[in-house]
Coordinates of C-alpha atoms in Angstrom, one line a residue:
M14 CA 106.4 96.4 122.5
T15 CA 107.3 96.0 119.1
T16 CA 105.5 98.1 116.2
T17 CA 104.0 96.0 113.1
P18 CA 105.9 97.7 109.9
V19 CA 103.4 99.4 107.8
T20 CA 103.3 97.9 104.0
D21 CA 104.8 100.3 101.7
L22 CA 102.4 100.6 98.9
Y23 CA 104.1 102.9 96.7
P24 CA 108.3 102.2 96.7
T25 CA 110.4 105.7 95.8
R26 CA 114.2 106.4 96.3
G27 CA 115.6 103.5 94.9
A28 CA 118.4 102.4 92.2
G29 CA 115.6 103.4 89.2
E30 CA 112.4 104.8 88.9
V31 CA 109.4 103.1 89.3
L32 CA 106.3 103.5 87.9
T33 CA 103.4 101.9 90.1
P34 CA 99.4 102.0 89.3
R35 CA 97.3 104.2 92.4
Q36 CA 96.5 101.7 94.8
D37 CA 93.6 104.3 96.6
P38 CA 91.0 105.9 95.9
V39 CA 90.6 109.7 94.9
V40 CA 87.7 110.7 96.2
W41 CA 86.8 108.5 99.4
G42 CA 83.7 110.3 100.6
V43 CA 80.3 109.1 98.9
P44 CA 79.5 111.4 96.1
D45 CA 76.3 112.9 97.4
A46 CA 77.9 113.7 101.0
P47 CA 76.3 117.1 102.2
G48 CA 79.1 120.0 101.6
P49 CA 80.3 122.5 99.6
F50 CA 81.2 120.7 96.4
Q51 CA 78.6 118.7 94.1
P52 CA 78.4 115.4 92.9
L53 CA 79.5 116.2 89.8
E54 CA 82.9 118.7 90.8
L55 CA 83.6 115.6 93.0
G56 CA 83.6 113.5 89.6
A57 CA 85.7 115.9 88.0
F58 CA 88.4 115.6 90.7
E59 CA 88.1 112.0 90.6
R60 CA 88.9 112.1 86.6
D61 CA 91.3 114.7 86.3
G62 CA 93.1 114.8 89.7
F63 CA 92.4 118.8 90.5
L64 CA 89.3 121.2 90.6
A65 CA 89.4 125.0 90.2
V66 CA 86.9 127.1 92.4
D67 CA 86.2 130.4 90.7
E68 CA 85.6 132.1 94.1
L69 CA 86.0 130.9 97.1
L70 CA 87.2 134.2 99.0
T71 CA 84.9 137.9 98.7
E72 CA 87.0 140.6 97.1
D73 CA 86.4 141.9 100.6
E74 CA 88.3 138.2 102.4
V75 CA 91.1 138.2 100.1
A76 CA 91.7 141.9 101.4
V77 CA 92.2 141.0 104.9
Y78 CA 94.0 137.7 104.3
R79 CA 96.8 139.3 102.0
Q80 CA 96.9 142.3 104.6
E81 CA 98.3 139.3 106.7
L82 CA 100.1 137.9 104.7
E83 CA 102.1 141.3 104.0
R84 CA 102.4 141.7 107.7
L85 CA 104.0 137.8 108.4
V86 CA 106.6 139.0 105.1
A87 CA 107.3 142.5 107.0
D88 CA 107.9 140.9 110.5
P89 CA 112.0 140.6 111.6
E90 CA 111.0 137.9 114.0
I91 CA 108.9 135.8 111.4
R92 CA 111.8 136.3 109.1
A93 CA 114.1 135.2 111.7
D94 CA 112.4 131.6 112.5
E95 CA 113.0 128.6 110.5
R96 CA 109.7 128.5 109.4
S97 CA 110.5 130.9 107.1
V98 CA 112.2 130.1 103.5
V99 CA 114.2 132.6 101.7
E100 CA 114.7 133.2 98.1
P101 CA 118.5 132.2 96.9
R102 CA 118.9 134.9 94.6
S103 CA 116.7 138.0 96.5
K104 CA 117.4 136.8 99.7
E105 CA 113.4 137.8 99.8
I106 CA 111.1 135.8 102.3
R107 CA 109.7 133.5 99.7
S108 CA 107.8 131.1 102.0
V109 CA 106.5 130.6 105.5
F110 CA 105.0 127.4 107.0
E111 CA 103.0 126.6 109.8
V112 CA 100.8 129.9 108.8
H113 CA 97.7 128.6 110.8
R114 CA 99.2 128.2 113.9
I115 CA 101.3 131.4 113.8
S116 CA 98.4 133.3 112.4
E117 CA 94.4 133.3 114.1
V118 CA 93.3 135.1 110.9
F119 CA 95.1 132.1 108.6
A120 CA 93.9 130.0 111.3
R121 CA 90.3 131.0 110.7
L122 CA 90.4 130.3 107.3
V123 CA 91.6 126.7 108.1
R124 CA 88.7 126.2 109.8
D125 CA 85.9 127.5 107.0
E126 CA 83.8 124.9 106.3
R127 CA 84.4 126.4 102.0
V128 CA 87.3 125.1 103.0
V129 CA 88.3 122.3 105.3
G130 CA 84.1 121.3 104.6
R131 CA 85.5 120.3 101.0
A132 CA 88.3 118.6 101.8
R133 CA 86.6 116.1 104.0
Q134 CA 84.2 115.7 101.1
I135 CA 87.6 114.6 99.1
L136 CA 88.9 112.5 101.9
G137 CA 85.9 111.0 103.9
S138 CA 86.5 111.2 107.0
D139 CA 87.4 113.9 109.6
V140 CA 91.1 115.9 108.2
Y141 CA 93.8 117.9 110.1
V142 CA 96.7 120.1 108.7
H143 CA 99.8 118.5 107.1
Q144 CA 100.8 121.8 106.3
S145 CA 100.2 125.0 105.5
R146 CA 102.2 127.5 104.3
I147 CA 102.0 131.0 102.5
N148 CA 103.6 131.3 99.2
V149 CA 105.2 135.1 98.0
K150 CA 106.5 135.5 94.3
P151 CA 106.9 138.6 93.8
G152 CA 107.6 140.3 90.2
F153 CA 111.5 140.1 88.5
G154 CA 113.0 137.0 89.5
A155 CA 110.7 134.8 91.8
S156 CA 112.0 131.4 91.1
G157 CA 109.2 128.7 90.4
F158 CA 109.2 125.0 92.0
Y159 CA 109.9 121.8 89.4
W160 CA 107.7 119.2 88.6
H161 CA 106.9 116.3 91.3
S162 CA 104.4 115.0 93.4
D163 CA 103.8 116.0 97.0
F164 CA 103.2 112.5 97.7
E165 CA 106.3 111.0 96.8
T166 CA 107.8 113.4 99.4
W167 CA 105.4 113.2 102.4
H168 CA 105.0 109.2 101.8
A169 CA 109.2 108.9 101.6
E170 CA 110.3 112.1 103.7
D171 CA 106.8 112.1 106.5
G172 CA 105.5 109.0 106.3
L173 CA 101.9 109.4 104.9
P174 CA 101.3 105.6 104.3
R175 CA 98.3 106.0 101.9
M176 CA 97.3 109.0 99.0
R177 CA 94.4 110.2 101.2
T178 CA 95.7 113.7 101.3
V179 CA 94.6 116.8 99.5
S180 CA 95.6 120.4 99.1
V181 CA 94.4 123.9 98.3
S182 CA 96.0 126.9 97.2
I183 CA 93.8 130.0 97.5
A184 CA 95.4 132.8 94.9
L185 CA 96.1 136.2 97.6
T186 CA 96.8 137.8 94.0
E187 CA 95.3 137.5 90.4
N188 CA 97.1 134.3 88.6
H189 CA 97.7 135.4 84.7
D190 CA 99.1 133.1 82.3
T191 CA 102.4 134.8 83.0
N192 CA 103.4 135.0 86.7
G193 CA 104.3 132.1 86.9
G194 CA 101.2 130.1 88.0
L195 CA 100.5 126.7 88.9
M196 CA 100.3 123.7 86.2
I197 CA 98.9 120.3 86.9
M198 CA 99.4 117.3 84.6
P199 CA 95.7 116.1 84.5
G200 CA 95.3 112.4 85.7
S201 CA 98.5 111.8 86.4
H202 CA 97.1 111.4 89.8
K203 CA 95.8 107.5 88.7
T204 CA 99.5 106.5 88.5
F205 CA 102.6 107.1 91.0
L206 CA 106.0 107.9 90.1
G207 CA 108.5 106.6 92.4
C208 CA 111.8 108.1 91.8
A209 CA 115.3 107.3 91.7
G210 CA 118.4 108.2 94.4
A211 CA 118.5 107.6 98.1
T212 CA 117.2 111.3 100.1
P213 CA 120.0 112.8 101.5
K214 CA 120.2 113.5 105.4
D215 CA 117.8 117.2 106.5
N216 CA 117.3 116.9 102.8
Y217 CA 114.2 119.4 103.3
K218 CA 116.7 123.1 104.4
K219 CA 117.7 122.4 100.2
S220 CA 114.6 121.4 99.0
L221 CA 112.7 124.0 100.1
R222 CA 114.5 126.5 98.0
M223 CA 114.8 123.4 94.9
Q224 CA 113.6 120.3 94.1
D225 CA 116.6 117.7 94.2
A226 CA 115.8 114.4 95.7
G227 CA 112.6 113.2 94.1
T228 CA 113.1 114.8 91.4
P229 CA 112.0 113.0 88.7
S230 CA 113.6 112.4 85.3
D231 CA 113.1 114.4 81.6
E232 CA 112.4 110.8 80.1
A233 CA 109.5 110.1 82.9
L234 CA 108.0 114.1 82.7
T235 CA 107.9 113.9 78.9
G236 CA 106.0 110.6 79.3
L237 CA 103.5 111.6 81.5
A238 CA 103.2 115.0 79.8
S239 CA 102.4 113.2 76.1
E240 CA 99.7 111.0 77.7
H241 CA 98.4 113.9 80.0
G242 CA 98.9 117.6 79.2
I243 CA 99.5 120.3 80.9
R244 CA 96.9 122.5 82.5
L245 CA 97.8 125.9 83.5
F246 CA 95.9 127.7 85.9
T247 CA 95.0 131.6 86.0
G248 CA 92.3 133.5 88.0
R249 CA 91.3 136.1 90.2
A250 CA 92.4 136.9 93.7
G251 CA 89.5 134.4 95.7
S252 CA 90.6 131.6 93.5
A253 CA 91.7 128.8 94.4
T254 CA 92.5 124.9 92.9
W255 CA 92.0 122.3 94.6
F256 CA 94.6 118.8 93.9
D257 CA 95.8 115.4 94.7
C258 CA 98.5 114.6 96.4
N259 CA 99.8 112.3 93.8
A260 CA 99.2 114.9 90.7
M261 CA 102.3 116.0 89.0
H262 CA 102.6 119.4 89.0
G263 CA 105.3 122.7 89.0
S264 CA 105.7 125.9 88.4
G265 CA 107.8 128.3 86.3
D266 CA 110.0 131.9 87.1
N267 CA 107.4 134.8 87.6
I268 CA 109.6 137.0 85.9
T269 CA 106.9 139.7 84.8
P270 CA 106.0 143.2 87.1
F271 CA 103.0 140.9 88.3
P272 CA 102.9 139.1 92.1
R273 CA 101.7 135.5 92.6
S274 CA 100.9 135.3 96.2
N275 CA 98.4 132.6 97.6
V276 CA 97.7 130.7 101.4
F277 CA 98.3 126.6 100.7
I278 CA 97.2 124.6 102.7
V279 CA 97.5 120.2 103.0
F280 CA 94.5 118.2 104.4
N281 CA 95.1 114.6 105.3
S282 CA 93.2 112.1 107.3
V283 CA 93.1 111.4 110.3
E284 CA 93.0 108.0 108.7
N285 CA 96.5 108.1 107.9
T286 CA 98.5 109.8 110.0
A287 CA 101.8 109.7 109.7
V288 CA 104.5 107.6 110.6
E289 CA 108.0 106.4 109.8
P290 CA 109.3 108.2 106.6
F291 CA 109.6 105.3 104.0
A292 CA 112.5 106.4 102.5
A293 CA 114.3 108.9 104.1
P294 CA 117.2 108.3 107.5
V295 CA 115.2 111.0 109.5
R296 CA 111.8 112.8 109.8
R297 CA 111.3 116.3 108.6
P298 CA 110.8 118.8 110.9
E299 CA 106.9 118.6 112.5
F300 CA 106.5 122.5 111.2
I301 CA 106.4 121.0 107.0
G302 CA 105.1 117.3 108.3
A303 CA 102.9 118.0 111.1
R304 CA 102.6 114.9 114.3
D305 CA 99.9 117.2 115.8
F306 CA 96.7 114.9 114.0
T307 CA 94.2 116.8 116.1
P308 CA 90.9 117.1 114.1
V309 CA 90.1 120.4 112.4
R310 CA 87.2 121.6 114.3

């Protein structure tokens, strides 16, 4: 049996950087589709590539999720699991992946209509979880994450064919303008930046701690920032930021005393399921890039 090859609309990891105009819609659903987002909000997401929701969760709900995060981070078995990523310097847990499978508390959050309903509106279909994780960014030196497009990695290393994927970052601690918050270049989602350089084998083991392959050049980032500017997200615990898979984003180190923790969920359309990687020798593990395409119910 032969498999029809999937056309690569977004070449990356070649001899040099390549700018490709976006070939896909940003909002796949119809503007007046029922759901938590209003049509004007979907229009803003289409324009900017992100949208902040100030009070997605109540204070009581935040307390439950933060308690669960702290429980997971303190569990020796979780720390020893391959799904946990440890800070290179402090040796503290930085992230725990596939958290919706590890924890029923976070599984309920994924199924919450305030969360998955918005994903369905943006992607115009049923959705499954391509990736989930909790991020822990304690004070006094937690490292940031360099500028990147998530889709560049998910396309190159996980085999997602189209830009039909959306992420939500839900704050479990307050996001100040000083504690290493999320930065996004508004409008950058309309152009795909294919990066230079080949993907090493088992690149994920390094890239989850420090981005290397798939990193834009200083010149490309300067051009994008000059054209689009940079938006820094602040907000109380319980606020959320939805952002397109191709939005250029990053975060700085947290050298303040104030921790920054969040839960991060990536929804992909069931009509955009992963194929073989477009620019990597092997797939990443399934706890990073899912191969179970069961819709969220």
